[in-house]
CSV table of C-alpha atoms in Angstrom, one decimal:
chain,number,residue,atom,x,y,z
Z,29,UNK,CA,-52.8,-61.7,75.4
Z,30,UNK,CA,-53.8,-61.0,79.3
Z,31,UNK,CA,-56.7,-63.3,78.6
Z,32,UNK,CA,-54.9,-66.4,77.2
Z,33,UNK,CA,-52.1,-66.0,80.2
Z,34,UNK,CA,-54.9,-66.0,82.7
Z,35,UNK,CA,-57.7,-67.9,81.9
Z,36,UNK,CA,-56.8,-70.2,78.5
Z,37,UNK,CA,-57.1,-72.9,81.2
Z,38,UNK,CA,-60.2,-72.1,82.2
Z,39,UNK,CA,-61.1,-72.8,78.9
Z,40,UNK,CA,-63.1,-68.9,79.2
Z,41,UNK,CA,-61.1,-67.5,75.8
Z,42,UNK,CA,-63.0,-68.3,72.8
Z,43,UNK,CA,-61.0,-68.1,69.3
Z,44,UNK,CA,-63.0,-67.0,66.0
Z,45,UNK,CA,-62.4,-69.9,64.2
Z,46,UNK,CA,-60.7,-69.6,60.6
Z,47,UNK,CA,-63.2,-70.1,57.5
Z,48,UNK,CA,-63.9,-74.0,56.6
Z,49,UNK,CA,-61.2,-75.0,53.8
Z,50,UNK,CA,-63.3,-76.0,50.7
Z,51,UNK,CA,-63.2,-79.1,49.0
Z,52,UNK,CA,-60.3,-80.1,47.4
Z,53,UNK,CA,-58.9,-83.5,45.6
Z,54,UNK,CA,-59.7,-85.3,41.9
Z,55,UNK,CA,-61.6,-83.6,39.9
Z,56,UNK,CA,-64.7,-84.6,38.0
Z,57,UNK,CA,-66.6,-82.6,35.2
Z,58,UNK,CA,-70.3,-82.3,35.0
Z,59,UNK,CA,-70.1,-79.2,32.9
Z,60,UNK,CA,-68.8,-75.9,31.8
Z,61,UNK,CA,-69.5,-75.0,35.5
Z,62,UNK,CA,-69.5,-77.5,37.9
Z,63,UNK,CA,-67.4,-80.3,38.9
Z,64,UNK,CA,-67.2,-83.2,41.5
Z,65,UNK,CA,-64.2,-82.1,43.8
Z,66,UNK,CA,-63.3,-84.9,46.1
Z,67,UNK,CA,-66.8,-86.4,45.8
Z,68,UNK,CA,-68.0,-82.7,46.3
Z,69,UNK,CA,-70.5,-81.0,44.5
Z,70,UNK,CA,-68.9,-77.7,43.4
Z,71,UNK,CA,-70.3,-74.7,41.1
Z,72,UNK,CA,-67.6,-72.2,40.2
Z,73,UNK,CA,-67.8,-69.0,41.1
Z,74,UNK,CA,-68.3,-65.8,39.6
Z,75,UNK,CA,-68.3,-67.8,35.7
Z,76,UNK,CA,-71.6,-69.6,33.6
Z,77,UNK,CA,-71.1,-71.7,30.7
Z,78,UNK,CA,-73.3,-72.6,28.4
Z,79,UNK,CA,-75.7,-75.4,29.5
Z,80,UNK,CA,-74.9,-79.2,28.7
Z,81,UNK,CA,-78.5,-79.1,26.4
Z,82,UNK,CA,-78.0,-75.3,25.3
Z,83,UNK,CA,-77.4,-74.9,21.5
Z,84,UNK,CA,-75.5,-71.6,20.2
Z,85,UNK,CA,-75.8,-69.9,16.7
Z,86,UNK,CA,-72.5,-70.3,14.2
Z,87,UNK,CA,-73.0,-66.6,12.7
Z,88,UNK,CA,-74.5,-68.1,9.5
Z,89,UNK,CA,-77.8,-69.4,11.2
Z,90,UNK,CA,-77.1,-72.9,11.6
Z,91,UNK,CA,-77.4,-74.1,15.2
Z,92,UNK,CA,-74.5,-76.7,17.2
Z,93,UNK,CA,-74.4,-78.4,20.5
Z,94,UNK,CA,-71.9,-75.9,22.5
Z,95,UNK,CA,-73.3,-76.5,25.8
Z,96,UNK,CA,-71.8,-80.3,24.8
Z,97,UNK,CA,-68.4,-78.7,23.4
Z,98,UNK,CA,-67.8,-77.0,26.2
Z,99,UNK,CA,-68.4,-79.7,28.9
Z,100,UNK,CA,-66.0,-81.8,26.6
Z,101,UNK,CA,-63.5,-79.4,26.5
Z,102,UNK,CA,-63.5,-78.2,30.2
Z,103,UNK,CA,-63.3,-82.4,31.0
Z,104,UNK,CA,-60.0,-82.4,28.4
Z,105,UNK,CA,-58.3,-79.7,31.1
Z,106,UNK,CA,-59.8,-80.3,34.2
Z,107,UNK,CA,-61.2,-84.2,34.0
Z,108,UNK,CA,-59.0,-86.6,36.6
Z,109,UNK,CA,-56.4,-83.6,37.9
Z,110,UNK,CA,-56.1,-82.5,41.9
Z,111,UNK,CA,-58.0,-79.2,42.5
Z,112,UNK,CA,-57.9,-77.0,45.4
Z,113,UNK,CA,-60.9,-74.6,46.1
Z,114,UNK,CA,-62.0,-71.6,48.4
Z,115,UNK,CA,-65.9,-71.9,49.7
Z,116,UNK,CA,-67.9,-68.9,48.9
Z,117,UNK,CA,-71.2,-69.8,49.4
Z,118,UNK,CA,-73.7,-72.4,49.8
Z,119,UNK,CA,-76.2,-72.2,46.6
Z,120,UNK,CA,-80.4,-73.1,46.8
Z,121,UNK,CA,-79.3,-76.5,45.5
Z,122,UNK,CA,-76.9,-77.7,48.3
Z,123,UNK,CA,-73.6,-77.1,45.9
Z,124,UNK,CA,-70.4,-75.3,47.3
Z,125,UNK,CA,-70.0,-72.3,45.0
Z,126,UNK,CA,-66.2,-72.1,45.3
Z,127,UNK,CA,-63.0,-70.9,43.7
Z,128,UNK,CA,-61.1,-73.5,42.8
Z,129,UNK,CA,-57.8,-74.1,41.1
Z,130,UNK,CA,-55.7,-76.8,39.7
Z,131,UNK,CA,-52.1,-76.0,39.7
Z,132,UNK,CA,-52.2,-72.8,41.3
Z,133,UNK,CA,-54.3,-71.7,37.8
Z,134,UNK,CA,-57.7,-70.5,38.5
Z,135,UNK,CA,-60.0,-72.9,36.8
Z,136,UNK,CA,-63.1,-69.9,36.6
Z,137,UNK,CA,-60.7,-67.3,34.9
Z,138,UNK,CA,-59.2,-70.2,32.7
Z,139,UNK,CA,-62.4,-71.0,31.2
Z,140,UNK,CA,-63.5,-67.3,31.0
Z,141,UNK,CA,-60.1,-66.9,29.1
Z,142,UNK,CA,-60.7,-69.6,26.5
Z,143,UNK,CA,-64.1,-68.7,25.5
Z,144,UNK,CA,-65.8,-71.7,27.4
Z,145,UNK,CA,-67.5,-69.4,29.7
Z,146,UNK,CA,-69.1,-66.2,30.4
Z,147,UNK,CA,-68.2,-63.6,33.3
Z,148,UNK,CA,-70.9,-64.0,35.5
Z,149,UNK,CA,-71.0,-60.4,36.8
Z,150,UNK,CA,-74.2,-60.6,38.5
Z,151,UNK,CA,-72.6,-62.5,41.0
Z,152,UNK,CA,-68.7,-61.2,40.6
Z,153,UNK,CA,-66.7,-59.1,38.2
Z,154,UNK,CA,-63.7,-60.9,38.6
Z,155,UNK,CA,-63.7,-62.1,35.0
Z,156,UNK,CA,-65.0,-59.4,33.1
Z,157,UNK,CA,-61.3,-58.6,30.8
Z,158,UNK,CA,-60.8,-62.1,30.1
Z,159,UNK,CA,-64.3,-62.4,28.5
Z,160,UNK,CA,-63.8,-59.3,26.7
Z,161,UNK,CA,-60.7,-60.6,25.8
Z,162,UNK,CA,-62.0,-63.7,24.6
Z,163,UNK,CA,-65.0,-62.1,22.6
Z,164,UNK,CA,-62.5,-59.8,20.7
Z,165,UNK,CA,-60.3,-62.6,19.9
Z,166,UNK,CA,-63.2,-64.9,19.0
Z,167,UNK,CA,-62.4,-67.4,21.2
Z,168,UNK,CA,-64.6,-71.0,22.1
Z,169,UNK,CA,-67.9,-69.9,21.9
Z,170,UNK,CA,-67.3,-66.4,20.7
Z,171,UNK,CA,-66.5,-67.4,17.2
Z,172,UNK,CA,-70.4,-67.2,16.7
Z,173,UNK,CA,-73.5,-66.3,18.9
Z,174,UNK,CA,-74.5,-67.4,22.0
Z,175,UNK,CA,-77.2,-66.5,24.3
Z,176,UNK,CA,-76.2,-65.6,28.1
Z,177,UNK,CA,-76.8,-69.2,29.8
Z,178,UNK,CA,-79.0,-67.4,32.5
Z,179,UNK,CA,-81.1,-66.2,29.6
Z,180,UNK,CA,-81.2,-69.2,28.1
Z,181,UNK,CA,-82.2,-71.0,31.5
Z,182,UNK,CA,-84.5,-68.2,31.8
Z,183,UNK,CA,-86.7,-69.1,28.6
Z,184,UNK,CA,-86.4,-72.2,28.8
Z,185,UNK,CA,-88.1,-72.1,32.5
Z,186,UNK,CA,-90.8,-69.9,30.6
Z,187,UNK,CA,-91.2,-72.8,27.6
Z,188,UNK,CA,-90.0,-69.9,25.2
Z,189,UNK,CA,-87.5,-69.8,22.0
Z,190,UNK,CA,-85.0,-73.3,22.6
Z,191,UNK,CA,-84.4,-73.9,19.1
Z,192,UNK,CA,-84.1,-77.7,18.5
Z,193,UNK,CA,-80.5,-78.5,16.7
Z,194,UNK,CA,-80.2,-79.3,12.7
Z,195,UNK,CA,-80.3,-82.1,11.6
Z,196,UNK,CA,-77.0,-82.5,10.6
Z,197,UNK,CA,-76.0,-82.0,14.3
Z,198,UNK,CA,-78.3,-84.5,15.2
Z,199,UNK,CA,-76.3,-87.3,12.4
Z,200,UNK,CA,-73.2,-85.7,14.2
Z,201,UNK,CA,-74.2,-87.5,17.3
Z,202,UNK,CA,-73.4,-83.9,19.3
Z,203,UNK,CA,-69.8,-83.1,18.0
Z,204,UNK,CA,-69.6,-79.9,16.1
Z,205,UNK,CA,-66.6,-79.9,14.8
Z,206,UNK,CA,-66.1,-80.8,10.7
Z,207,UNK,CA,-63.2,-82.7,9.9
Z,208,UNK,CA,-63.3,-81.7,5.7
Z,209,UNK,CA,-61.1,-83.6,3.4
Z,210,UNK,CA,-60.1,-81.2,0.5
Z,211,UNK,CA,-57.4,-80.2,-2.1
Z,212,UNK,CA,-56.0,-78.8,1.1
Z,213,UNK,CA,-55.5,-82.5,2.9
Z,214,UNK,CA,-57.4,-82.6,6.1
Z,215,UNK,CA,-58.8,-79.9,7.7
Z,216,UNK,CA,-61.3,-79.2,10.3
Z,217,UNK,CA,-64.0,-76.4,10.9
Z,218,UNK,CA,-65.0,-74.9,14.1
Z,219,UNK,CA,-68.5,-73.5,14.3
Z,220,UNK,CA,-68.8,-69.7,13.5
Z,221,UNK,CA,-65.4,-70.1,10.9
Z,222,UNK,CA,-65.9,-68.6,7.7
Z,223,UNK,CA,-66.7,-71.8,5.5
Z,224,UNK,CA,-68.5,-73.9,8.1
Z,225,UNK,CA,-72.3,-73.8,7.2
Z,226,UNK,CA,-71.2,-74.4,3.7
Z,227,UNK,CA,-69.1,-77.8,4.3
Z,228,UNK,CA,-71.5,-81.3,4.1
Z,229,UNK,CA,-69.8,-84.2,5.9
Z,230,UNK,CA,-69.3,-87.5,3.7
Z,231,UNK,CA,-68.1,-90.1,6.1
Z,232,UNK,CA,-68.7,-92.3,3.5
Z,233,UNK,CA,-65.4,-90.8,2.0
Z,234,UNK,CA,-63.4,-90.6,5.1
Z,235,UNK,CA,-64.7,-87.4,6.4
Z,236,UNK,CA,-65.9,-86.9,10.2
Z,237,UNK,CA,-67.2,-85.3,13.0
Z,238,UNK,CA,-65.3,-84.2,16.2
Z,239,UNK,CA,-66.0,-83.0,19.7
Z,240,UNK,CA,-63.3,-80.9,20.2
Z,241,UNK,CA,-60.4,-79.2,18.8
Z,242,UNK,CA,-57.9,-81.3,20.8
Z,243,UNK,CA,-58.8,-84.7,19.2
Z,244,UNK,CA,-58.8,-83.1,16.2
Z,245,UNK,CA,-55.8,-82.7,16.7
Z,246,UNK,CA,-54.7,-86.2,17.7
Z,247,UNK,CA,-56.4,-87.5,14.6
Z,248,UNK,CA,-53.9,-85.6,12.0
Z,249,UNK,CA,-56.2,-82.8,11.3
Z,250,UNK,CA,-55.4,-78.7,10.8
Z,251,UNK,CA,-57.8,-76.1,11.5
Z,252,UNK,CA,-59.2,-74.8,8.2
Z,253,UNK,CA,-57.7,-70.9,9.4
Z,254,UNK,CA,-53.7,-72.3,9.8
């Protein structure tokens, strides 16, 4: 106090200043991890979702594009709202790792919670019970396999083991999701559900593909398990 009541007007007191604010403003999804914040490049941190090109196994061998799914479905939550984030760091590739939120929610522990990301503990353990939440309930992308994203970056750095999709998938034009039209009036299946490798698509006949569970939902449809 003795130095700001005798020389502040010296200008001789020096203040720590407070931490930079991080970005903050419309948000913009490039995929399960990062957005455009305000025009800013942000990763989230302490989370890792599967990669835009990153293909996951349904339990029954078949292949989908979940890297895709999740990028859709993180845009159907996030896409066009205000967020509000913390800087933690400046990564190798010039992005603001930041916590962000949009609504006072935590956008890294939503995803985390709804199966759309993985914890990424190497970096923080912040979300560790929501994922092991998640995997128990079988949420997202726990309702089949999928391979740790910095794995799968990992290989595919090395030229190793990137499966390329079925060819199904490839007719789906990336959606995963089966919209089945059956004695039990229309029904979808999510990847790593009980009847999905079995059920062929006939969109000759009505049937169709979607991207996500959502416009599934629009479109009339029940999930196969309700």
């Amino acid at each position: 106090m003795a130095c700001f009541a005798i020389f502040a007007f010296l200008g001789l007191c020096s203040i720590e200043p407070a931490p930079a604010a991080g970005p903050s403003g419309i948000v913009a999804v490039i995929d399960g991890d990062t957005l455009d914040v305000g025009g800013a490049r942000v990763r989230l941190h302490g989370v890792d979702a599967p990669e835009n090109a990153q293909r996951c196994d349904t339990g029954s061998g078949a292949q989908w594009a979940c890297g895709d799914w999740v990028t859709q479905e993180a845009s159907l939550r996030f896409a066009g709202r205000e967020a509000r984030c913390e800087t933690v760091d400046i990564d190798r590739y010039e992005r603001i790792v930041a916590r962000c939120a949009v609504d006072g929610a935590d956008i890294g522990e939503t995803l985390v919670s709804e199966g759309l990301a993985l914890a990424y503990v190497e970096y923080s353990r912040a979300y560790e019970a929501q994922e092991a939440e998640a995997r128990a309930a079988r949420r997202g992308i726990w309702r089949g396999e999928v391979q740790a994203p910095w794995d799968w970056r990992r290989a595919k750095r090395a030229g190793q083991g990137i499966p390329d999709p079925a060819p199904e998938r490839i007719e789906a034009g990336g959606c995963a999701i089966k919209g089945n039209i059956s004695g039990g009036g229309r029904i979808y299946h999510m990847p790593g559900d009980p009847y999905y490798g079995r059920t062929k698509i006939d969109t000759g006949a009505g049937e169709r593909w979607f991207c996500s569970e959502a416009e599934a939902r629009r479109a009339g449809w029940r999930h196969a398990g309700s």
